[in-house]
Every structure is written in structure tokens, then in C-alpha cells.
PDB file of C-alpha atoms in Angstrom:
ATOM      1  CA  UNK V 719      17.409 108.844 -34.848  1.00  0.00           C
ATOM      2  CA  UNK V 720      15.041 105.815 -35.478  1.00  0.00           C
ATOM      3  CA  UNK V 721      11.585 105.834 -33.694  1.00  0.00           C
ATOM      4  CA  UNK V 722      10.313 103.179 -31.946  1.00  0.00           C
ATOM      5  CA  UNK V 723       6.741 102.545 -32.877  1.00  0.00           C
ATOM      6  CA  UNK V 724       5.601 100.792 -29.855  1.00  0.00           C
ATOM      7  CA  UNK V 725       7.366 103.557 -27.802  1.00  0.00           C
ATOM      8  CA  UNK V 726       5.390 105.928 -29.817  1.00  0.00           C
ATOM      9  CA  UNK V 727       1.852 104.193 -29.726  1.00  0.00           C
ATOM     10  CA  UNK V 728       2.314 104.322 -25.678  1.00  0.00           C
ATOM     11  CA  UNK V 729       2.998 107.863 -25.646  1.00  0.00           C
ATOM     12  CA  UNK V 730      -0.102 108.314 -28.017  1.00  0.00           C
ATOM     13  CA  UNK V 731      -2.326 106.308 -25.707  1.00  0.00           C
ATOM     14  CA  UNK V 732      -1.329 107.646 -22.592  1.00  0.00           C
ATOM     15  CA  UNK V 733      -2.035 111.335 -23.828  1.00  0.00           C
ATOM     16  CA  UNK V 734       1.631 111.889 -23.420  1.00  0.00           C
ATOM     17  CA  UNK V 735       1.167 113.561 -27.116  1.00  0.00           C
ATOM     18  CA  UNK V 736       3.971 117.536 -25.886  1.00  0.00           C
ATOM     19  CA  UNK V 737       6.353 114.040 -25.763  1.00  0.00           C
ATOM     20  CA  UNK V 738       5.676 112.324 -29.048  1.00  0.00           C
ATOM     21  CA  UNK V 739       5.641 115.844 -30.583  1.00  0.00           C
ATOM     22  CA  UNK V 740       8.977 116.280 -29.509  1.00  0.00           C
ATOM     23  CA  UNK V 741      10.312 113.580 -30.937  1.00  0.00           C
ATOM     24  CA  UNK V 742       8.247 114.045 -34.045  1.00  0.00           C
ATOM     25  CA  UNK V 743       9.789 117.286 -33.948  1.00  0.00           C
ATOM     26  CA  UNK V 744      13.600 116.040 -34.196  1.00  0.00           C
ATOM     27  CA  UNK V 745      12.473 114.575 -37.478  1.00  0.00           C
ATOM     28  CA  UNK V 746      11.458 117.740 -39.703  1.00  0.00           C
ATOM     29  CA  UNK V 747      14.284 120.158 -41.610  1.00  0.00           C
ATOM     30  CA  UNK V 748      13.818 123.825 -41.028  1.00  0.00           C
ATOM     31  CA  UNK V 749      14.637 126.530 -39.244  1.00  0.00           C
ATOM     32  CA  UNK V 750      13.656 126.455 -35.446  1.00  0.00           C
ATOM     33  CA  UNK V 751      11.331 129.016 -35.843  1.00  0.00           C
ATOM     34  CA  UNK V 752       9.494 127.224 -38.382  1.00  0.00           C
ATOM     35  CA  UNK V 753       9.277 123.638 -36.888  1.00  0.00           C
ATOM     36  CA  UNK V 754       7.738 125.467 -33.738  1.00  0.00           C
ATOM     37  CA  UNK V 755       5.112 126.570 -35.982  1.00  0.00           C
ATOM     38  CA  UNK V 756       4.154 123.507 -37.276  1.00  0.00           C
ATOM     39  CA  UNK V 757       4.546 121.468 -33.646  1.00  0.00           C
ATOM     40  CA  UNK V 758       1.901 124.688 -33.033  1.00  0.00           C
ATOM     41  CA  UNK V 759      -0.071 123.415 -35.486  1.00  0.00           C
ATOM     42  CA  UNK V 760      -0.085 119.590 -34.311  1.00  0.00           C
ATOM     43  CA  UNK V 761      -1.202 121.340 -30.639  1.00  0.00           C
ATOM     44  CA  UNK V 762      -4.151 122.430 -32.544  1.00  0.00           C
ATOM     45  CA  UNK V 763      -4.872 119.188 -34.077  1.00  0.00           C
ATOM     46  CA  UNK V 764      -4.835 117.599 -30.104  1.00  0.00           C
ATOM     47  CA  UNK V 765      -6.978 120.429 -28.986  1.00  0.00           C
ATOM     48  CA  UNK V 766      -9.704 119.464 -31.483  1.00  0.00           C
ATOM     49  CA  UNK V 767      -9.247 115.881 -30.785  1.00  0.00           C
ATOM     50  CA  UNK V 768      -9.202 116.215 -27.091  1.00  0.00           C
ATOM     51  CA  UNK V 769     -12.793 117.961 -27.023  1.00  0.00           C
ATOM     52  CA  UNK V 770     -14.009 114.915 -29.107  1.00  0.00           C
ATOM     53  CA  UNK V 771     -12.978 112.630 -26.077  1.00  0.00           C
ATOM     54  CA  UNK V 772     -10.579 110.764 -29.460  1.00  0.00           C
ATOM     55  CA  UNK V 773      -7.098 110.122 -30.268  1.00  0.00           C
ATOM     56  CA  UNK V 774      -4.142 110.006 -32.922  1.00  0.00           C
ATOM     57  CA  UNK V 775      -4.519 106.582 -33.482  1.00  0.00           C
ATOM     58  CA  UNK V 776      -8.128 106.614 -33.988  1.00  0.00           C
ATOM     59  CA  UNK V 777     -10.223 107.509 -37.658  1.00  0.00           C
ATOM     60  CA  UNK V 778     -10.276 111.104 -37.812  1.00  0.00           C
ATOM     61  CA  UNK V 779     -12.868 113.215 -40.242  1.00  0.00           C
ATOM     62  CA  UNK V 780     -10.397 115.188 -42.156  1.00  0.00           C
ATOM     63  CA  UNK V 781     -13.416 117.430 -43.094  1.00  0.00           C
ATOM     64  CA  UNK V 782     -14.874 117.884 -39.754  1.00  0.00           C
ATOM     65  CA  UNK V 783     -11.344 119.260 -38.539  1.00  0.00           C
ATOM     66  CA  UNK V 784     -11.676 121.395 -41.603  1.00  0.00           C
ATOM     67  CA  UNK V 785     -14.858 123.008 -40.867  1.00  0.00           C
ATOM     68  CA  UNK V 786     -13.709 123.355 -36.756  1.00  0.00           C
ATOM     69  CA  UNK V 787     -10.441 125.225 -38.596  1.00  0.00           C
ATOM     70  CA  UNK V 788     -12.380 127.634 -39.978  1.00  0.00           C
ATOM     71  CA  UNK V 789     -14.899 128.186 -37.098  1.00  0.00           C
ATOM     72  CA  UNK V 790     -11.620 128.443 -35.384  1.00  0.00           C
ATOM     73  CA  UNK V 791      -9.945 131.056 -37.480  1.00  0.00           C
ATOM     74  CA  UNK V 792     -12.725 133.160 -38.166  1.00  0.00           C
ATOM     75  CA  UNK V 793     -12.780 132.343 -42.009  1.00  0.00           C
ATOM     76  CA  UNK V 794      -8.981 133.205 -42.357  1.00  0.00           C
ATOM     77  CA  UNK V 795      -8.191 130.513 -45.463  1.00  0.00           C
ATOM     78  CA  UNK V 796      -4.757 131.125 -45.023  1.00  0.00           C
ATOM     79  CA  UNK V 797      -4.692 130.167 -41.424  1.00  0.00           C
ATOM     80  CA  UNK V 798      -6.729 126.844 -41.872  1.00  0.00           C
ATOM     81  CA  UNK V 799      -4.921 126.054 -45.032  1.00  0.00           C
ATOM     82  CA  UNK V 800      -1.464 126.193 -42.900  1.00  0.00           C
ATOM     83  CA  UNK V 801      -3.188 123.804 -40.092  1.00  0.00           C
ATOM     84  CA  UNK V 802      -4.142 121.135 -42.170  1.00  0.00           C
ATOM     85  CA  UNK V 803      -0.436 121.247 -43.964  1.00  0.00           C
ATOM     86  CA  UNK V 804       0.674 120.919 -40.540  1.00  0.00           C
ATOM     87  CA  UNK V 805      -1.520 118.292 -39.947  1.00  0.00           C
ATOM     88  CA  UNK V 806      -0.573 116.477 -42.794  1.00  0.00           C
ATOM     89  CA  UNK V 807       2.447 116.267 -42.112  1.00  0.00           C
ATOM     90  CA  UNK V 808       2.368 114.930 -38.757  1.00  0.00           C
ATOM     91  CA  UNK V 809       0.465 112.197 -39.990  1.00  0.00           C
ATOM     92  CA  UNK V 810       3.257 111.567 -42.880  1.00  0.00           C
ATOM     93  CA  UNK V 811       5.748 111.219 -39.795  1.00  0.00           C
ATOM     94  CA  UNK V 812       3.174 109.028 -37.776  1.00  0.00           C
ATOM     95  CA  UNK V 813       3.499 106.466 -41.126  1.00  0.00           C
ATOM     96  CA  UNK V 814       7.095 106.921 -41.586  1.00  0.00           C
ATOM     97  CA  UNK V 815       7.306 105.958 -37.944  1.00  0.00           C
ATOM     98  CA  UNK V 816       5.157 103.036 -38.515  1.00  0.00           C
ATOM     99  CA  UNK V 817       2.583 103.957 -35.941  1.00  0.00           C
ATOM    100  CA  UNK V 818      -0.009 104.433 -38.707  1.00  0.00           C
ATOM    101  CA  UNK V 819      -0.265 103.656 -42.176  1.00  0.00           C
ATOM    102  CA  UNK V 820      -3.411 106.021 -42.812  1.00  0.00           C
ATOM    103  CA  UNK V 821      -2.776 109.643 -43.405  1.00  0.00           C
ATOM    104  CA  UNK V 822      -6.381 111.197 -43.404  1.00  0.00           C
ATOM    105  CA  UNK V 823      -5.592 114.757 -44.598  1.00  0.00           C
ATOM    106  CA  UNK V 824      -3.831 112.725 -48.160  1.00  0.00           C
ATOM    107  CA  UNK V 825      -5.430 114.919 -50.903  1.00  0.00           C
ATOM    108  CA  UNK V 826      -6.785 117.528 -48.717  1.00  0.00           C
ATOM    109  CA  UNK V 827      -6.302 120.602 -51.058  1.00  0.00           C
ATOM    110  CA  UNK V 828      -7.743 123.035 -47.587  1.00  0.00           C
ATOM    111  CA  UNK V 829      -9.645 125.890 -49.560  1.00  0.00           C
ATOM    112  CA  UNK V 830      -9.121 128.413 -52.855  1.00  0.00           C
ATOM    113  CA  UNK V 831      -6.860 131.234 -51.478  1.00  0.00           C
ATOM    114  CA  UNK V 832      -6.693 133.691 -54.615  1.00  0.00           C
ATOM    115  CA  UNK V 833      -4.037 136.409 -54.012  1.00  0.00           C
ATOM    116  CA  UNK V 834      -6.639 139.488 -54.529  1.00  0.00           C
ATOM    117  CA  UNK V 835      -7.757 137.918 -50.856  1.00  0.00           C
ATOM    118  CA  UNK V 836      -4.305 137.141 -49.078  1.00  0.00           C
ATOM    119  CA  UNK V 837      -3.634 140.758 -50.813  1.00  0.00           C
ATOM    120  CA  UNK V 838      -6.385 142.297 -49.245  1.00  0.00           C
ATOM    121  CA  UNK V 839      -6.255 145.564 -46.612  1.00  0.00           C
ATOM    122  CA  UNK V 840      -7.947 146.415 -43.520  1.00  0.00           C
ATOM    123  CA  UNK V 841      -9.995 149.212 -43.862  1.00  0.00           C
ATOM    124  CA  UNK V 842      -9.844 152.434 -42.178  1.00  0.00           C
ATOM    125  CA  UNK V 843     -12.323 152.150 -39.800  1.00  0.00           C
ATOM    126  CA  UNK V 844     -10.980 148.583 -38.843  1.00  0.00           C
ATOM    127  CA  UNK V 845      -7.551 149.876 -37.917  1.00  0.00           C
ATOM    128  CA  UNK V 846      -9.384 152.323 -35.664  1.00  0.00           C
ATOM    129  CA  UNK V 847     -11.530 149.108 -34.439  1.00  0.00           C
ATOM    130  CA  UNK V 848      -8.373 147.876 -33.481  1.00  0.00           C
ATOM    131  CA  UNK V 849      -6.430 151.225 -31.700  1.00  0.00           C
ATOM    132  CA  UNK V 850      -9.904 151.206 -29.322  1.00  0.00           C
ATOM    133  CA  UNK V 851      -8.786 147.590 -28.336  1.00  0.00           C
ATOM    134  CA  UNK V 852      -5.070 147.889 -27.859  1.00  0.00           C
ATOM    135  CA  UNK V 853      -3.102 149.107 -25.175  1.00  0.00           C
ATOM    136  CA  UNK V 854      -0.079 151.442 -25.553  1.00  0.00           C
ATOM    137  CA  UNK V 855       2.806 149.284 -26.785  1.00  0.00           C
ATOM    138  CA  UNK V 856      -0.489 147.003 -29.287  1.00  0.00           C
ATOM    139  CA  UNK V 857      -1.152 150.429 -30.571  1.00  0.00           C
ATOM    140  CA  UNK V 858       1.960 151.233 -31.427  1.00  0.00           C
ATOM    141  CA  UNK V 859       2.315 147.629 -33.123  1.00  0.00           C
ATOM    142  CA  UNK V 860      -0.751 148.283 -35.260  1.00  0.00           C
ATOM    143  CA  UNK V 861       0.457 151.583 -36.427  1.00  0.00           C
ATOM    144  CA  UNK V 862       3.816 150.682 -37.543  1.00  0.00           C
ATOM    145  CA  UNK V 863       2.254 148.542 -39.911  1.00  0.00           C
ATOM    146  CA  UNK V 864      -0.850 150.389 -40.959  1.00  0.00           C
ATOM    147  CA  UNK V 865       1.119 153.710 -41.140  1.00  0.00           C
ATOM    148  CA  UNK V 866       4.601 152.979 -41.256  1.00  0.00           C
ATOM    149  CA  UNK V 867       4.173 150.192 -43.559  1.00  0.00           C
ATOM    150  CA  UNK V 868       6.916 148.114 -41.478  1.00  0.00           C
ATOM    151  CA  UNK V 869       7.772 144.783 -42.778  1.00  0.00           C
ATOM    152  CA  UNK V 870       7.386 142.250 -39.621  1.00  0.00           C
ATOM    153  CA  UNK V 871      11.228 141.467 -38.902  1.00  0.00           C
ATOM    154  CA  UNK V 872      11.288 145.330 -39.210  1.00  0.00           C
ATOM    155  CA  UNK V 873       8.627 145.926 -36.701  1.00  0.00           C
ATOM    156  CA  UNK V 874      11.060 143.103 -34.442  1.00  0.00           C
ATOM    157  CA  UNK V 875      14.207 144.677 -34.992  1.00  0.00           C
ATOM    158  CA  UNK V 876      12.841 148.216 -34.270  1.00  0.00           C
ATOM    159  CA  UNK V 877      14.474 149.900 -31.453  1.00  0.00           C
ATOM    160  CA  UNK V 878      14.197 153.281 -29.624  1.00  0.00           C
ATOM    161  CA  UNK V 879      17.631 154.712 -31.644  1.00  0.00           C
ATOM    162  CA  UNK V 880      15.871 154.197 -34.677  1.00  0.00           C
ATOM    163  CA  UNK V 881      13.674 157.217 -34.141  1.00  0.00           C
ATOM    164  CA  UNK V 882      14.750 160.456 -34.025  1.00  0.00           C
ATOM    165  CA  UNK V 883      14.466 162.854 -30.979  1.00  0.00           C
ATOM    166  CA  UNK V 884      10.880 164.204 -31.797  1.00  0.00           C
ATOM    167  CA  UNK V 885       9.595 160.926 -32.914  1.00  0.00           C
ATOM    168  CA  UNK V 886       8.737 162.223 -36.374  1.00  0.00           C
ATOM    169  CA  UNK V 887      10.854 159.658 -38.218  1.00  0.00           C
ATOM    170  CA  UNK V 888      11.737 156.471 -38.383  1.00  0.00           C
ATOM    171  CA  UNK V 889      15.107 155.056 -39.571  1.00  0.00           C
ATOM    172  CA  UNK V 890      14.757 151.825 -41.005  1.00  0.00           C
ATOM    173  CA  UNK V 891      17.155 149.269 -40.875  1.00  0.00           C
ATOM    174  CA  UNK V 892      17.245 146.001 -42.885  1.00  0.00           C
ATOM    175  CA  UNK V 893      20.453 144.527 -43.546  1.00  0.00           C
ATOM    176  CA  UNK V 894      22.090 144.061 -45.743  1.00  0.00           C
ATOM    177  CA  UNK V 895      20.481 147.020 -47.833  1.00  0.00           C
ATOM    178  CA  UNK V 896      20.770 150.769 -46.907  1.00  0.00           C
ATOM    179  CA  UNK V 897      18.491 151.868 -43.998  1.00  0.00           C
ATOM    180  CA  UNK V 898      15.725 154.088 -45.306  1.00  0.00           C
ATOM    181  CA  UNK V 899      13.334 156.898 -43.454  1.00  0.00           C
ATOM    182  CA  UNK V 900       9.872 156.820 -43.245  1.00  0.00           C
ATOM    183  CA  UNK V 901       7.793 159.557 -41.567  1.00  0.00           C
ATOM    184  CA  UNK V 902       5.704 158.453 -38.541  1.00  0.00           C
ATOM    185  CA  UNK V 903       2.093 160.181 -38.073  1.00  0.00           C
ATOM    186  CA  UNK V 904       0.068 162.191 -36.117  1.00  0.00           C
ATOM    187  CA  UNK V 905      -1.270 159.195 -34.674  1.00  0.00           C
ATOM    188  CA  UNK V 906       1.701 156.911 -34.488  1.00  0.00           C
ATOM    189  CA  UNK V 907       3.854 159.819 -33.114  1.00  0.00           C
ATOM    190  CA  UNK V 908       1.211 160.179 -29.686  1.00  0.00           C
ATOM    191  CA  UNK V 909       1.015 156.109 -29.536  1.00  0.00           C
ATOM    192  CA  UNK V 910       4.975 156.035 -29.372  1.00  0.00           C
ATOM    193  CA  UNK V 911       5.124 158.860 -26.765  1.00  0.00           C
ATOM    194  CA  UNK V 912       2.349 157.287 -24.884  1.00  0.00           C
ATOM    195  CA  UNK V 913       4.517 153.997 -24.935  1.00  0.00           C
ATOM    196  CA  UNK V 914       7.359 155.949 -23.968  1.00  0.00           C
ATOM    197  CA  UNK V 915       5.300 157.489 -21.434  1.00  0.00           C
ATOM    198  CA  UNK V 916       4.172 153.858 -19.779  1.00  0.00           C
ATOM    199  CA  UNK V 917       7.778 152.864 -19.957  1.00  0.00           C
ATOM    200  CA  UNK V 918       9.030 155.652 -17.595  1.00  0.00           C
ATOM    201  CA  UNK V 919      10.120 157.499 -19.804  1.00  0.00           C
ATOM    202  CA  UNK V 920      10.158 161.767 -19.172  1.00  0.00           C
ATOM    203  CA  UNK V 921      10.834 163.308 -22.576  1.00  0.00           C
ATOM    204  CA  UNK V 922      10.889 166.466 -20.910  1.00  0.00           C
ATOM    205  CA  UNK V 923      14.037 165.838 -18.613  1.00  0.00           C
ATOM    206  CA  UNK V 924      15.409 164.329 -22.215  1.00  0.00           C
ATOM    207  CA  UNK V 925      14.964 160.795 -21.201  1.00  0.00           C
ATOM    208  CA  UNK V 926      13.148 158.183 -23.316  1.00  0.00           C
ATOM    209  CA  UNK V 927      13.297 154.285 -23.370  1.00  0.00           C
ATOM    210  CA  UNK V 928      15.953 152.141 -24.550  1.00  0.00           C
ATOM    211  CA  UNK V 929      15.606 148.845 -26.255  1.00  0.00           C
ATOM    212  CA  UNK V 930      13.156 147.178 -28.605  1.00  0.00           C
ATOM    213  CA  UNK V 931       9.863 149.177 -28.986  1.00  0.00           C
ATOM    214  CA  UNK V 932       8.388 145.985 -29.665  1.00  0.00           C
ATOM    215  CA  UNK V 933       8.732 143.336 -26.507  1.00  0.00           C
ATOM    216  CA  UNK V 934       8.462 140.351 -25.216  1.00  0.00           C
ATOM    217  CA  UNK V 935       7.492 139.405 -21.949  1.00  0.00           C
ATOM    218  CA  UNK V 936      10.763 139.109 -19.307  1.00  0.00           C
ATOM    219  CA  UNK V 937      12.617 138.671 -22.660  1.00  0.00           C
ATOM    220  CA  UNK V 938      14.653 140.738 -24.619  1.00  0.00           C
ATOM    221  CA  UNK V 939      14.689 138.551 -27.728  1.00  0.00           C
ATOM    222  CA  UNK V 940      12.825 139.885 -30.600  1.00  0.00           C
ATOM    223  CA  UNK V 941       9.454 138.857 -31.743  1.00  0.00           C
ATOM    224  CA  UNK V 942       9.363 136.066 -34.163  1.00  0.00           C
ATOM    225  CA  UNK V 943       7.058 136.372 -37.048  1.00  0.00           C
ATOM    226  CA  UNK V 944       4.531 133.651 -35.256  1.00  0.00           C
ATOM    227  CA  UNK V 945       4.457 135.927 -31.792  1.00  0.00           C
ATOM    228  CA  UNK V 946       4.271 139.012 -34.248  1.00  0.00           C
ATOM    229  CA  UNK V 947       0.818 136.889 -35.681  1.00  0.00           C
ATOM    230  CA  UNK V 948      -0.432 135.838 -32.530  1.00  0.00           C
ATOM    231  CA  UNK V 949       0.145 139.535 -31.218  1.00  0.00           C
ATOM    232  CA  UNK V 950      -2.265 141.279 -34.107  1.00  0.00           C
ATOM    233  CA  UNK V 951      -4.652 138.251 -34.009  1.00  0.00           C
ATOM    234  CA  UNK V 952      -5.403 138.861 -30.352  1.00  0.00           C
ATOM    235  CA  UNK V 953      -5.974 142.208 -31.261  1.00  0.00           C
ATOM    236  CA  UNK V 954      -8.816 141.114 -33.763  1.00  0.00           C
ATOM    237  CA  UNK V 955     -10.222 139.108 -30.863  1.00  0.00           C
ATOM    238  CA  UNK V 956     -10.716 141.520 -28.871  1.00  0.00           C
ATOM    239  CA  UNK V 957     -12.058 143.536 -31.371  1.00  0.00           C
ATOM    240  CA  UNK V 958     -14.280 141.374 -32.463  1.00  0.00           C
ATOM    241  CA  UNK V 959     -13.249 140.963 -36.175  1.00  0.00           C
ATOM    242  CA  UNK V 960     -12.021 138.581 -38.753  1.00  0.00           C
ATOM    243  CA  UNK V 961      -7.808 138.071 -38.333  1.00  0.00           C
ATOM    244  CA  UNK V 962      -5.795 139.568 -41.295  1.00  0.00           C
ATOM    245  CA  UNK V 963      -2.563 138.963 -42.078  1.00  0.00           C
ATOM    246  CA  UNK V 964       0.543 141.791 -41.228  1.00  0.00           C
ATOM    247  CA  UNK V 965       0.348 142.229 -45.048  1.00  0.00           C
ATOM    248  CA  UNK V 966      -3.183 143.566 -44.572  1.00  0.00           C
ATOM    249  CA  UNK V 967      -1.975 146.523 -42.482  1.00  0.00           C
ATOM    250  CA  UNK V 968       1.107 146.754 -44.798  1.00  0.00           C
ATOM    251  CA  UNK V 969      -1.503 147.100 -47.695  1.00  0.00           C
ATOM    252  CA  UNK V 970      -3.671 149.910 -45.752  1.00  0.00           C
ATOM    253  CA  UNK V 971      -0.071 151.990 -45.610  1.00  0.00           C
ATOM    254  CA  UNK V 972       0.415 151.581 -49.090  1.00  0.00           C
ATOM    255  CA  UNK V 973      -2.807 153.035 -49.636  1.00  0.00           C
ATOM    256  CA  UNK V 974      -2.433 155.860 -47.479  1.00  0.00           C
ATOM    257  CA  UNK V 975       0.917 156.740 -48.940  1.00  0.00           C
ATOM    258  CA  UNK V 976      -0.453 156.249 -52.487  1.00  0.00           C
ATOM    259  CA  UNK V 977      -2.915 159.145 -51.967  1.00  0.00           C
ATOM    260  CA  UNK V 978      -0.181 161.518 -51.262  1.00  0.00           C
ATOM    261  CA  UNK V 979       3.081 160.091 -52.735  1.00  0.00           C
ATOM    262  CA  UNK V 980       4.369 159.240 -56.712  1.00  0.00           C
ATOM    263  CA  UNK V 981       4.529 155.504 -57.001  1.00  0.00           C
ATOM    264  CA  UNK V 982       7.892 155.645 -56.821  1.00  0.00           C
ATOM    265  CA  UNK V 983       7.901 156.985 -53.550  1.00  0.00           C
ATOM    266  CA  UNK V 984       5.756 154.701 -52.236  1.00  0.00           C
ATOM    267  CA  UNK V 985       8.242 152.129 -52.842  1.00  0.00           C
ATOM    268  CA  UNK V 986      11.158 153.368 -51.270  1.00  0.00           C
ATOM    269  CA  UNK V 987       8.833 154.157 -48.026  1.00  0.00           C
ATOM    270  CA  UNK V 988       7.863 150.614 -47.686  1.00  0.00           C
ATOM    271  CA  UNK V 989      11.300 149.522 -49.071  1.00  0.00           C
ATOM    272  CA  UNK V 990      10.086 147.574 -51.657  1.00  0.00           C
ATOM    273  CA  UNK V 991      12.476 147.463 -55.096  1.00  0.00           C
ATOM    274  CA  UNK V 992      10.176 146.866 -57.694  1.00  0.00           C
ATOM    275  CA  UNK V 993       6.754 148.299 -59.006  1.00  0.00           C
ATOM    276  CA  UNK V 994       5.514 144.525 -59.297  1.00  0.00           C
ATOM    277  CA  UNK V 995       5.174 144.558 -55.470  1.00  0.00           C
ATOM    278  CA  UNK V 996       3.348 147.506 -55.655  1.00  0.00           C
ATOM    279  CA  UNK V 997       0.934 146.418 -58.189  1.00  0.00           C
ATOM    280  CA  UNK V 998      -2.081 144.717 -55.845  1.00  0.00           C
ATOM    281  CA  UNK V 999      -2.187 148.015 -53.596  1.00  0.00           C
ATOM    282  CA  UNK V1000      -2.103 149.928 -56.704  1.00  0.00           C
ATOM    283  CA  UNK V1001      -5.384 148.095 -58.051  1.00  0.00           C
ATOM    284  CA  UNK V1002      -6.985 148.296 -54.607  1.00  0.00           C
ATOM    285  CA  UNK V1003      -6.529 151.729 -54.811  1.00  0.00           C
ATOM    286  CA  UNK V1004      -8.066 152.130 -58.399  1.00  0.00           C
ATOM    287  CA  UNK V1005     -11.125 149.574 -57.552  1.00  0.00           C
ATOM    288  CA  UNK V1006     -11.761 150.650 -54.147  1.00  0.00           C
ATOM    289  CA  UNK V1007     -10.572 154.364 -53.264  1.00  0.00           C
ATOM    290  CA  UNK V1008     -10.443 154.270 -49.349  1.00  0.00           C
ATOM    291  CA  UNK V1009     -12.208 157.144 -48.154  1.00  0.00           C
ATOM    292  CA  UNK V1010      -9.984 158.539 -45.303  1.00  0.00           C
TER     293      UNK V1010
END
């Protein structure tokens, strides 16, 4: 569908901006999922504009958005990096479009994200930071990462069949491959009976929940990997510490399951099919052994 510019300008000028995004929306490839991310991305963009009393169609400081990203994300490259690539390419619409012919984030490289950093783990006593600031069905999400070493579509699909009666194990499904068991801990096996517990459940009369341990709102969809973010950087809010990624809490599993398992094991707990993906938690291990 063509755009018409003048249409678009109006929309701009009368702050009508959830409209033009939706248009601007229609105009990106992708998976659904993945365009709501970036139209997430372009409501970030208006928020920072809006509390400088400015507009779309005005100059914008590139930088200056760069530097409120990062006050914004607490440091997190990865998640200012994303937001100015989502930026960008709102602007590269706005010029297709021919409401601008200016994109100000052309060239803007965001900042150095090595992989020993997007590789990185939380440490121990941050994944107790975070239990002491989650409520039962949170807690539960922070363990399956950080001691199940659940993938996130894992963690979405996860359902109340998939553990067994004592909640000891977990049977991991992830199609198309073979489902795999993974033993839950001390710690994750009281935060899923406490969630149980919340939920009505009475595991002494033999009854326990149904459905996805994981949930959304008055929804019974599963959690898409954005919600699944959003969910763990709340978390960090509230804690009062920097946001890491779900590979963070994946990486703290691996290193827990490193102390006690062969490598090889290691990989067929987090499902993982080659020692290559192994490798950064197997050098955080050797430069930094965790202490608990």
C-alpha cells in the first residue's frame, strides 16, 4: 500500500504518532512478533521526544537519544543498540514515505557489544537479589532459567504435565527434537509448590494446577520472548540492578551444572548439541570460579 505523505505529516503533527506507527508498521517484513518489537521501539523514540516538548519532523540529536538509551536501560548495550536499530529504521520508512529525507541515526554504529559481555552470567548473589523481589510465579521464572537452564520458548511452552508428580523433574519438550529431563532444585522445587500453592492447588488431596506454569494475564497464550524480557527486566527494577539478558541466567545454570556434571552432561541438560555452545560458560568457569 502507498503512503500518503501529507496524510502522514498530519498524523505526525497532530501527535496522532500509535496511527502513523500503524501504518508504518504494514510496511516492514517479519514475523508479528518481531515488528511489535520494533513498533516498541519507535514508542520509545516518542516517549523521549514527547518529554522534550519535540516532534518526528523536527532535528533530532541522534546522540542525545543515545545517551537517554542508556540512562534508560541501565547500561544494557544490547538493549540501546536494538533501540536505535529500531529507530533507524523508522526513519528509513519516514524517507521512503517521503515525509523526510533526513535519517539522523544514518551511521550510528550504537556501542561495542563484545560477546564475553552479551555472554556474561548473573552472579549468585544476584539471582538471590532477584528471588527477594519476585513473587511466586517471578520466582519460579527466575529459577527455571538460573537452575533449570530453560531456553525462553521453553520456559513459554512449559506446562504443569511436564513435571513429574513430586516436582523433582522436568520433562523438556522442544520440537522437533526428543524431549529431555532436567532435575529441578531444592529451591526451584519449593518456588513451584509455592506457585502451585497460590494457584489453588492441594497436593495433598492429589490436585495440582493445570496449564502453563508461566502466564499471562486473562490470557492463555504463551509468553513471547519480548513479554519473557520485559518479565525478568521488571524483576531487575525492582531489585535495583542492571537488566541481563535470559542468556545471563542460562549462563549461571551452566555454571552450576558444570561444578557437578562432565561437559557432556551439561549439554544434554541445557539441550545444547555441540561443545562450541558450551565454550563461553566453560571459560567463565575457568576465569571466574563462582563461589556457591
Amino acid at each position: 500500500m502507498s503512503l500518503n505523505p501529507a496524510e502522514l505529516n498530519t498524523l505526525i503533527a497532530d501527535g496522532r504518532t500509535e496511527a502513523l506507527f500503524t501504518l508504518m508498521l504494514d510496511q516492514l517484513d517479519g514475523p508479528w512478533n518481531t515488528r511489535k518489537a520494533v513498533r516498541s521501539g519507535w514508542r520509545v523514540l516518542q516517549r523521549f521526544l514527547d518529554e522534550r516538548g519535540a516532534s518526528l519532523l523536527q532535528p533530532l540529536d541522534a546522540d542525545a537519544y543515545q545517551q537517554w538509551l542508556t540512562r534508560e536501560y541501565r547500561g544494557v548495550v544490547a538493549s540501546t543498540n536494538n533501540r536505535l536499530t529500531q529507530a533507524r529504521k523508522l526513519y528509513a520508512l519516514l524517507i521512503a514515505a517521503g515525509v523526510t529525507d533526513t535519517n539522523p541515526f544514518e551511521g550510528q554504529a550504537g556501542q561495542h557489544n563484545p560477546a564475553e559481555r552479551r555472554r556474561r552470567a548473573y552472579p549468585p548473589d544476584d539471582v538471590l537479589e532477584l528471588l527477594a523481589h519476585s513473587g511466586p510465579e517471578d520466582a519460579v521464572l527466575v529459577l527455571l532459567g538460573a537452575h533449570a537452564g530453560l531456553s525462553g520458548p521453553e520456559v513459554s511452552r512449559l506446562t504443569w504435565a511436564h513435571l513429574d508428580h513430586d516436582l523433582t523433574t522436568i520433562t523438556v519438550t522442544r520440537p522437533p527434537t526428543p524431549g529431555r529431563s532436567v532435575p529441578c532444585s531444592a529451591e526451584l522445587q519449593q518456588a513451584l509448590a509455592a506457585l502451585a500453592e497460590a494457584r489453588g492447588a492441594t497436593p495433598l488431596l492429589g490436585q495440582r494446577p493445570s496449564g502453563r506454569v508461566i502466564t499471562l494475564p486473562h490470557s492463555a497464550d504463551a509468553l513471547t520472548d519480548t513479554q519473557l524480557r520485559a518479565r525478568i527486566y521488571r524483576i531487575c527494577e525492582r531489585a535495583g540492578m542492571p537488566y541481563r539478558a535470559w542468556q545471563a541466567l542460562r549462563n549461571h545454570a551452566a555454571l552450576r551444572f558444570l561444578r557437578t556434571h562432565t561437559r557432556q552432561e551439561v549439554m544434554v541438560l541445557l539441550g545444547v548439541h555441540s561443545l562450541t555452545a558450551l565454550l563461553p560458560s566453560i571459560r567463565m568457569q575457568q576465569e571466574n570460579p563462582p563461589d556457591s
